[in-house]
PDB file of C-alpha atoms in Angstrom:
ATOM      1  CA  UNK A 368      18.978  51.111   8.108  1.00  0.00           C
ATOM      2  CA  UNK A 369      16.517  54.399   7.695  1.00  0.00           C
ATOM      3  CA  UNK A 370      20.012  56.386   6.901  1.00  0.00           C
ATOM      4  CA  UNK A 371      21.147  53.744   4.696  1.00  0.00           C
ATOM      5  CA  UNK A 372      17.746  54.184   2.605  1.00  0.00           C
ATOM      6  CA  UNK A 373      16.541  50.279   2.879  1.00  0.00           C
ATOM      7  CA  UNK A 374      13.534  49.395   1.478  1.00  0.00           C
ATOM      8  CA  UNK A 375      13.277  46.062   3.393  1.00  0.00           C
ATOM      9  CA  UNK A 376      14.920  44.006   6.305  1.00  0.00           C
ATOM     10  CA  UNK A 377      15.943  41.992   3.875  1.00  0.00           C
ATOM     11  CA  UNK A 378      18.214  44.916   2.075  1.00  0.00           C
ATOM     12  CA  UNK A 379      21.205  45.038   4.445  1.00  0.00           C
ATOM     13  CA  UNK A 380      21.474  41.001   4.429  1.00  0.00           C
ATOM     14  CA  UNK A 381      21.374  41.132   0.555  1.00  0.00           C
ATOM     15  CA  UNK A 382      24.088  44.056   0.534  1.00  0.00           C
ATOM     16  CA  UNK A 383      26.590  41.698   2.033  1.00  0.00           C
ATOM     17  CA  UNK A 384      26.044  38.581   1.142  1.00  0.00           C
ATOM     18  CA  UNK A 385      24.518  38.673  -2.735  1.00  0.00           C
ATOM     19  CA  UNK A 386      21.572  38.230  -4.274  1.00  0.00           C
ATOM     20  CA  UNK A 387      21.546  34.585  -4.507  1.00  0.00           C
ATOM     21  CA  UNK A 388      21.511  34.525  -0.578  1.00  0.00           C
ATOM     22  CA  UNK A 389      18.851  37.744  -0.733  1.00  0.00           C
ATOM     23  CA  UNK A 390      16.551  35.747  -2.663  1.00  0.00           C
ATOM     24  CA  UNK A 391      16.672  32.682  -0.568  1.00  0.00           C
ATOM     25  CA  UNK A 392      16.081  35.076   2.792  1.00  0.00           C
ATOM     26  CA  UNK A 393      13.108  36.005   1.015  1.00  0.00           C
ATOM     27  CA  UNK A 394      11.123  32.706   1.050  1.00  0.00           C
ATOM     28  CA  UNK A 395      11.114  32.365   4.673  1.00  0.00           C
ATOM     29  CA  UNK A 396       9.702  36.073   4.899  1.00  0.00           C
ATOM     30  CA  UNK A 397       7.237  36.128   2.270  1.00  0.00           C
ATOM     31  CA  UNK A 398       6.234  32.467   3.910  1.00  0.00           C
ATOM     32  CA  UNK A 399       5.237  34.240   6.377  1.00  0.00           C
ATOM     33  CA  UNK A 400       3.706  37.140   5.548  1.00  0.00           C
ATOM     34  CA  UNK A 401       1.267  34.501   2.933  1.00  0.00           C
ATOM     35  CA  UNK A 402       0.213  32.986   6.537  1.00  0.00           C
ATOM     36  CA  UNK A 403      -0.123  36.111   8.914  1.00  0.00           C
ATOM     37  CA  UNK A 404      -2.689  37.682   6.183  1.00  0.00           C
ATOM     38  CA  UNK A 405      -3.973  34.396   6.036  1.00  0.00           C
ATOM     39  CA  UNK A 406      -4.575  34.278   9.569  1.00  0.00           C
ATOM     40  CA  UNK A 407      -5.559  38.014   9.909  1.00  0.00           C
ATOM     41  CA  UNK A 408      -8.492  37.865   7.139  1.00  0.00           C
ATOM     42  CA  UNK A 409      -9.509  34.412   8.959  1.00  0.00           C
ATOM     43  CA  UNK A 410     -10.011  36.083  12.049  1.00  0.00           C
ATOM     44  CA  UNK A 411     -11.467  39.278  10.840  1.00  0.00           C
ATOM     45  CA  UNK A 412     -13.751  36.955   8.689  1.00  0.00           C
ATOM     46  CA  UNK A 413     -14.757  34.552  11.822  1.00  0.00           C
ATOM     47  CA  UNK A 414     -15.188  38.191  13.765  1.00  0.00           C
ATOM     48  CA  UNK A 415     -18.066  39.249  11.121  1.00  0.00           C
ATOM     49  CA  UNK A 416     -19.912  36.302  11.332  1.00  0.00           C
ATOM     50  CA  UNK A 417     -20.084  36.312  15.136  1.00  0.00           C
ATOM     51  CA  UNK A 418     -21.442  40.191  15.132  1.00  0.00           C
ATOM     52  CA  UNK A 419     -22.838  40.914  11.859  1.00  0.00           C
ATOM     53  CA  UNK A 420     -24.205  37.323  10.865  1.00  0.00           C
ATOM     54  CA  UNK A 421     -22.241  37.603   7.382  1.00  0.00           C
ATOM     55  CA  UNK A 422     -20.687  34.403   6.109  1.00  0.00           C
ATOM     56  CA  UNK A 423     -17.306  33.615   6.598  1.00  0.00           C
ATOM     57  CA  UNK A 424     -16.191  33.176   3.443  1.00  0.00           C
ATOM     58  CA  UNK A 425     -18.159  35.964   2.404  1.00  0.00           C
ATOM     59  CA  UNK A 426     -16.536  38.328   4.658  1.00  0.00           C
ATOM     60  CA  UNK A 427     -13.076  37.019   3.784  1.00  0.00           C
ATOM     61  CA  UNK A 428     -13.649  38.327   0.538  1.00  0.00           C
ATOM     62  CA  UNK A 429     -14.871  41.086   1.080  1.00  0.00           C
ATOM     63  CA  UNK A 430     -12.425  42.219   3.464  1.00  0.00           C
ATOM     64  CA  UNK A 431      -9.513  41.474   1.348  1.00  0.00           C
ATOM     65  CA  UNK A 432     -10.690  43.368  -1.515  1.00  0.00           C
ATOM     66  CA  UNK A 433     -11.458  46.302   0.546  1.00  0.00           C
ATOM     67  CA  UNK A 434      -7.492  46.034   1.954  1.00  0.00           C
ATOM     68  CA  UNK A 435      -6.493  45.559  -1.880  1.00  0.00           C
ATOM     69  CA  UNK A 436      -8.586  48.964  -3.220  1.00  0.00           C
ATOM     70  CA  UNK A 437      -7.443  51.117  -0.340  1.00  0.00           C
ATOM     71  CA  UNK A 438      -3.964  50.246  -0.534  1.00  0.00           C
ATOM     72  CA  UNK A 439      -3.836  50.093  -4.308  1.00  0.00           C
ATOM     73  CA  UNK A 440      -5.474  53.920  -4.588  1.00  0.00           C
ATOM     74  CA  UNK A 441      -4.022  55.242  -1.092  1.00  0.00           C
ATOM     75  CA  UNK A 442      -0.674  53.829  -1.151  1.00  0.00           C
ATOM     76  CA  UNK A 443       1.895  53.531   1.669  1.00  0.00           C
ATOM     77  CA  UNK A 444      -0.340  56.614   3.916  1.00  0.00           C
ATOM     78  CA  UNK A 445      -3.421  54.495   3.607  1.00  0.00           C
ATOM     79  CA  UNK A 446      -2.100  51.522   4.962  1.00  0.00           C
ATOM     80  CA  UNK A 447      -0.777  54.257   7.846  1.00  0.00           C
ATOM     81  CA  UNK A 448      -3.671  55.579   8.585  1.00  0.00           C
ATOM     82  CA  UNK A 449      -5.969  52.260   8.258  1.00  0.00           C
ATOM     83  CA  UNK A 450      -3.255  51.050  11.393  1.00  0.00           C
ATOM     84  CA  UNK A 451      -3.454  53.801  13.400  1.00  0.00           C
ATOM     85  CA  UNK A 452      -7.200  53.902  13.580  1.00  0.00           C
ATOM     86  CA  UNK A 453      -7.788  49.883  13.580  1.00  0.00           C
ATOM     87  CA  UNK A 454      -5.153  50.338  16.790  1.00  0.00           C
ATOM     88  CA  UNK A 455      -7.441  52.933  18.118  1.00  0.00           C
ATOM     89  CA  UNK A 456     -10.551  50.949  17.557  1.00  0.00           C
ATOM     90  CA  UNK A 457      -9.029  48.174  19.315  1.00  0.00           C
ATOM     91  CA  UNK A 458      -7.799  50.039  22.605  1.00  0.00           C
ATOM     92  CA  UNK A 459     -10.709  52.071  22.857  1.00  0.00           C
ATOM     93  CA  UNK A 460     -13.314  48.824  22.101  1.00  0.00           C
ATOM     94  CA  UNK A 461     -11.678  46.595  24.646  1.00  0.00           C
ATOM     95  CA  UNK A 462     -11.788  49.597  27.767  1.00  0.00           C
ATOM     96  CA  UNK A 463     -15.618  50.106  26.628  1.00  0.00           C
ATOM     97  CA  UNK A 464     -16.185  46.169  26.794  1.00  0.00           C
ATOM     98  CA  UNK A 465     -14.843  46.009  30.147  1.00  0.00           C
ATOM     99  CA  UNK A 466     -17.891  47.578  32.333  1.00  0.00           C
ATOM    100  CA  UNK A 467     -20.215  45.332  30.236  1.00  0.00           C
ATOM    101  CA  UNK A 468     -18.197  42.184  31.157  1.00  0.00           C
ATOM    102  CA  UNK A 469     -17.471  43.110  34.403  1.00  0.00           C
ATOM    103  CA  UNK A 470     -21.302  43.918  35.272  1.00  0.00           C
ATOM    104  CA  UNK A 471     -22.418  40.794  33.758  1.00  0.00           C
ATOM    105  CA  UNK A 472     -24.770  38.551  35.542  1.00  0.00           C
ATOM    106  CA  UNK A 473     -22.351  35.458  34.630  1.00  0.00           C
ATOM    107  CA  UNK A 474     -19.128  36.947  35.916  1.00  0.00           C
ATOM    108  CA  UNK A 475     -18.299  36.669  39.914  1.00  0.00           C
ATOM    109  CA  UNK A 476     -18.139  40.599  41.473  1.00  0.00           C
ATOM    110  CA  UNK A 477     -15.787  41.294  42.695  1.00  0.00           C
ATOM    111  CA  UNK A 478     -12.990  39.586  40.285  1.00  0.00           C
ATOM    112  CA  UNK A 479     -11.129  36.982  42.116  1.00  0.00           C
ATOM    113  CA  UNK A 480      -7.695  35.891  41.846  1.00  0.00           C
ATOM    114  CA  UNK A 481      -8.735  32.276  42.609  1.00  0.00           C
ATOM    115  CA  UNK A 482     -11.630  30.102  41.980  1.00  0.00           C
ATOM    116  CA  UNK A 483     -12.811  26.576  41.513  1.00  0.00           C
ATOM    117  CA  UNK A 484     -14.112  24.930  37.993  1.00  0.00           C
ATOM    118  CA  UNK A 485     -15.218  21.416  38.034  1.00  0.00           C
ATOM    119  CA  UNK A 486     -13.530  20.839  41.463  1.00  0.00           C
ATOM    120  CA  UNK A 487     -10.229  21.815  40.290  1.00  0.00           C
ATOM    121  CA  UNK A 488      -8.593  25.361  42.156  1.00  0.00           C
ATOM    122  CA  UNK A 489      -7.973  27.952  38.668  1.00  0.00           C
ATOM    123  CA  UNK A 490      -5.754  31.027  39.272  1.00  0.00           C
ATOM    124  CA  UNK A 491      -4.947  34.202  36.778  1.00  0.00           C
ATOM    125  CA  UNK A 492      -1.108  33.596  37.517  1.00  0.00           C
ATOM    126  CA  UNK A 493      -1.413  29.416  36.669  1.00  0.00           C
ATOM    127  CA  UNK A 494       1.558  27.263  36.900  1.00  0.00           C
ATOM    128  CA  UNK A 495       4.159  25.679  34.926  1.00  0.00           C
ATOM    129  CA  UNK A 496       4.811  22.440  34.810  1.00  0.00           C
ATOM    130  CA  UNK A 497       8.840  21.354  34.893  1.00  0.00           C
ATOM    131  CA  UNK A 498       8.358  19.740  31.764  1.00  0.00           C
ATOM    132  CA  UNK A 499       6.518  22.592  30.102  1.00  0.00           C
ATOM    133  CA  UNK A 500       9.449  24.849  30.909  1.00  0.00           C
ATOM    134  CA  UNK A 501      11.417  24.704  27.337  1.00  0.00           C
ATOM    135  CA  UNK A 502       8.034  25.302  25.632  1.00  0.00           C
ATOM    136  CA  UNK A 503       7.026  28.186  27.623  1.00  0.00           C
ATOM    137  CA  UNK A 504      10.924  30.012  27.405  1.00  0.00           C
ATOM    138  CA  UNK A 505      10.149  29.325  23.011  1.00  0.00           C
ATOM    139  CA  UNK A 506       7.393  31.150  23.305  1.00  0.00           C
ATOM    140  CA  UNK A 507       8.251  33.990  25.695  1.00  0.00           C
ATOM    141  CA  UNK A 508      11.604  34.320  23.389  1.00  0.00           C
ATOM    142  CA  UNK A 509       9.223  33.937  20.122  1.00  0.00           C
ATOM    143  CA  UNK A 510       7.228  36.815  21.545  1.00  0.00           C
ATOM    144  CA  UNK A 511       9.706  38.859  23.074  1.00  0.00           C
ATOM    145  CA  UNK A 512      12.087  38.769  19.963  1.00  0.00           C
ATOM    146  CA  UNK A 513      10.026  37.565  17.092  1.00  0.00           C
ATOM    147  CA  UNK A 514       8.478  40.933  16.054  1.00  0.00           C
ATOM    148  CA  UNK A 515      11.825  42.370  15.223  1.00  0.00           C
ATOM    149  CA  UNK A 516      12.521  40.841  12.073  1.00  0.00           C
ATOM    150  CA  UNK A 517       8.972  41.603  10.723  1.00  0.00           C
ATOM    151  CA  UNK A 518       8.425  43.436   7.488  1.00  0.00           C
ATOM    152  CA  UNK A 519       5.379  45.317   8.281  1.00  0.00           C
ATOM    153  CA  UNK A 520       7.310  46.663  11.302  1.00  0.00           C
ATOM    154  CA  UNK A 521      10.462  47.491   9.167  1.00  0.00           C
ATOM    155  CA  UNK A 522       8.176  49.129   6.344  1.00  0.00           C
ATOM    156  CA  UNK A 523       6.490  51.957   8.626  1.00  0.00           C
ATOM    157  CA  UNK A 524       9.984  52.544  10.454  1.00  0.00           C
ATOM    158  CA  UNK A 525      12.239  52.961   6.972  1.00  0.00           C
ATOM    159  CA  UNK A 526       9.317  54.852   5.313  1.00  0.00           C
ATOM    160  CA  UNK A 527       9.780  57.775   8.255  1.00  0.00           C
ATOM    161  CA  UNK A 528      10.811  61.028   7.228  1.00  0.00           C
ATOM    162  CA  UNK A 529      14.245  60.663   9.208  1.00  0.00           C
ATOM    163  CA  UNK A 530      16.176  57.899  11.619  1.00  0.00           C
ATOM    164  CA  UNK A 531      14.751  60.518  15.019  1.00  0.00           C
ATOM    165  CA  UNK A 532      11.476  60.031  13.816  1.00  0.00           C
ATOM    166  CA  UNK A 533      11.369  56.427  13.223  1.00  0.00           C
ATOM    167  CA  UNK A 534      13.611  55.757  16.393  1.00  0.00           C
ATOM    168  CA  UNK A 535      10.879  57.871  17.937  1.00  0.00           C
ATOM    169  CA  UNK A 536       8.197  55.423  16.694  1.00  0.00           C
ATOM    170  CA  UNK A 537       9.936  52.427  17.982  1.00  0.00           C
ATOM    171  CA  UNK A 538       9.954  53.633  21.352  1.00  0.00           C
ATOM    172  CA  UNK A 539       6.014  54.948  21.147  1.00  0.00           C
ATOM    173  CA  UNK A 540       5.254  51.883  19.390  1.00  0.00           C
ATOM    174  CA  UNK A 541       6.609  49.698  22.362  1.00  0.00           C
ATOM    175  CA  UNK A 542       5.228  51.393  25.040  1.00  0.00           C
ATOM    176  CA  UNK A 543       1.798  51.394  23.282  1.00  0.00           C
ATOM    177  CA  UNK A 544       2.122  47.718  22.945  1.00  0.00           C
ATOM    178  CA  UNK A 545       2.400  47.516  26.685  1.00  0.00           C
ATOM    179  CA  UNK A 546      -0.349  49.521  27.406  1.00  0.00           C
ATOM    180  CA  UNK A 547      -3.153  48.058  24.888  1.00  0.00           C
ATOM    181  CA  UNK A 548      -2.374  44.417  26.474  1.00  0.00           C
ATOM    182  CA  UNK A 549      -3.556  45.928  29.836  1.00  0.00           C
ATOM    183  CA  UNK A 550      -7.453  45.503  28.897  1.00  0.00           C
ATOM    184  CA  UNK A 551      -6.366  42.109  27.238  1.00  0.00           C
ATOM    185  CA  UNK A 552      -5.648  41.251  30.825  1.00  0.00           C
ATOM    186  CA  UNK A 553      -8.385  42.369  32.400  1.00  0.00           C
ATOM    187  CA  UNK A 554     -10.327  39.913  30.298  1.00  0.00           C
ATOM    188  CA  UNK A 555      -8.389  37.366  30.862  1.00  0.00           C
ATOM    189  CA  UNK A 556      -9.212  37.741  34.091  1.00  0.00           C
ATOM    190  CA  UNK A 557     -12.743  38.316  33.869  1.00  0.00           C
ATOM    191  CA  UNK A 558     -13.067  34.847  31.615  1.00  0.00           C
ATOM    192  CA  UNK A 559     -11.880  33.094  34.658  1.00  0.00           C
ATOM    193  CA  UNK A 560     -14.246  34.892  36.824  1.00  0.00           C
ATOM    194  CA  UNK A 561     -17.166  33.545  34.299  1.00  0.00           C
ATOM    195  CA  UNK A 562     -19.547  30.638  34.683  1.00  0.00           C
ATOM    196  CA  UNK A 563     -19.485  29.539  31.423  1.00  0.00           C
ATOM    197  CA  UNK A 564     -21.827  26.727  32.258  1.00  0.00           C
ATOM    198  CA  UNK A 565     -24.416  29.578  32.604  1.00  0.00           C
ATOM    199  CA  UNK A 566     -24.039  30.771  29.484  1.00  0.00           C
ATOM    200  CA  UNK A 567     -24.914  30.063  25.981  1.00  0.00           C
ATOM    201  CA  UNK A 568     -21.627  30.585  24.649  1.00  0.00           C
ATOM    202  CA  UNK A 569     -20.831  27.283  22.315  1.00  0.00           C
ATOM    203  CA  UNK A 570     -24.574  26.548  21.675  1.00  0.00           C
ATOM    204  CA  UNK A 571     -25.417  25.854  18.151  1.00  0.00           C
TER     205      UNK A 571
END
């Protein structure tokens, strides 16, 4: 596709079988591009509140138009660059969280792999149920396979300078994936190893 010179995923399916069919495939994508912003300025907006105090809506709005100016003035590179250092942020945030959670008076030291809420045995690993099965294979499929035909991920790949370097991104890209849900993990496991009952977490 990057030595073809596509613009979108949507280019190659359009090439063969016409634009009526092109414009079609496009409701499904932009569908869902309308409800992952949607869902990324409603989380970054719930996020603001919790550590800043700033109203929801508020920050909604705010942080949309901020996305809309730098994009609009930086083009293409800004959105780049924005990613690469809200990825940083991320990684780096969640390994400097982890000594404060792990060290917290409310969290059982050392982490276990077991323990017991409301006289019911918990474990990190869990269990599926027989008749959970078909949901848990959608979802494993959904997030094994589902990022592939994504737009954002096709724009930064067929905007590379040449097929090495965006093969080159895939490959960083998925490894880097693997790696930043290691701390995700580890706080996983550390919510297990929390008396929440102890804490004021859901107080009004």
């Amino acid at each position: 596709m990057r030595n073809m010179k596509y613009v979108t995923m949507l280019d190659p399916l359009q090439n063969k079988y016409g634009k009526e069919l092109g414009a079609l495939f496009y409701i499904p994508a932009f569908s869902g591009e309308i409800l992952w912003s949607a869902a990324i300025l409603a989380a970054l907006g719930t996020s603001l509140q919790v550590i800043c105090g700033i109203p929801e809506s508020t920050s909604i709005m705010a942080s949309a138009g901020f996305a809309m100016i730098y994009t609009l003035f930086g083009g293409l590179y800004s959105v780049a660059f924005t990613d690469v250092f809200q990825l940083i942020c991320i990684f780096v945030g969640l390994i400097l969280a982890l000594p404060f959670m792990t060290t917290n008076e409310n969290v059982t030291s050392p982490l276990q792999k077991e323990m017991k809420f409301n006289g019911e045995d918990k474990s990190i690993f869990g269990t599926i149920k027989s008749e959970d099965a078909a949901y848990w294979v959608d979802h494993a499929v959904m997030m094994m396979c589902g990022g592939i035909p994504w737009q954002a991920y096709f724009q930064r790949v067929l905007s590379s300078k040449n097929a090495k370097v965006a093969k080159t991104l895939s490959i960083f890209a998925g490894f880097g994936c693997f790696c930043a849900a290691i701390p995700a993990v580890v706080v996983g496991v550390i919510t297990l190893n929390t008396d929440w009952e102890n804490t004021k977490f859901g107080e009004a």
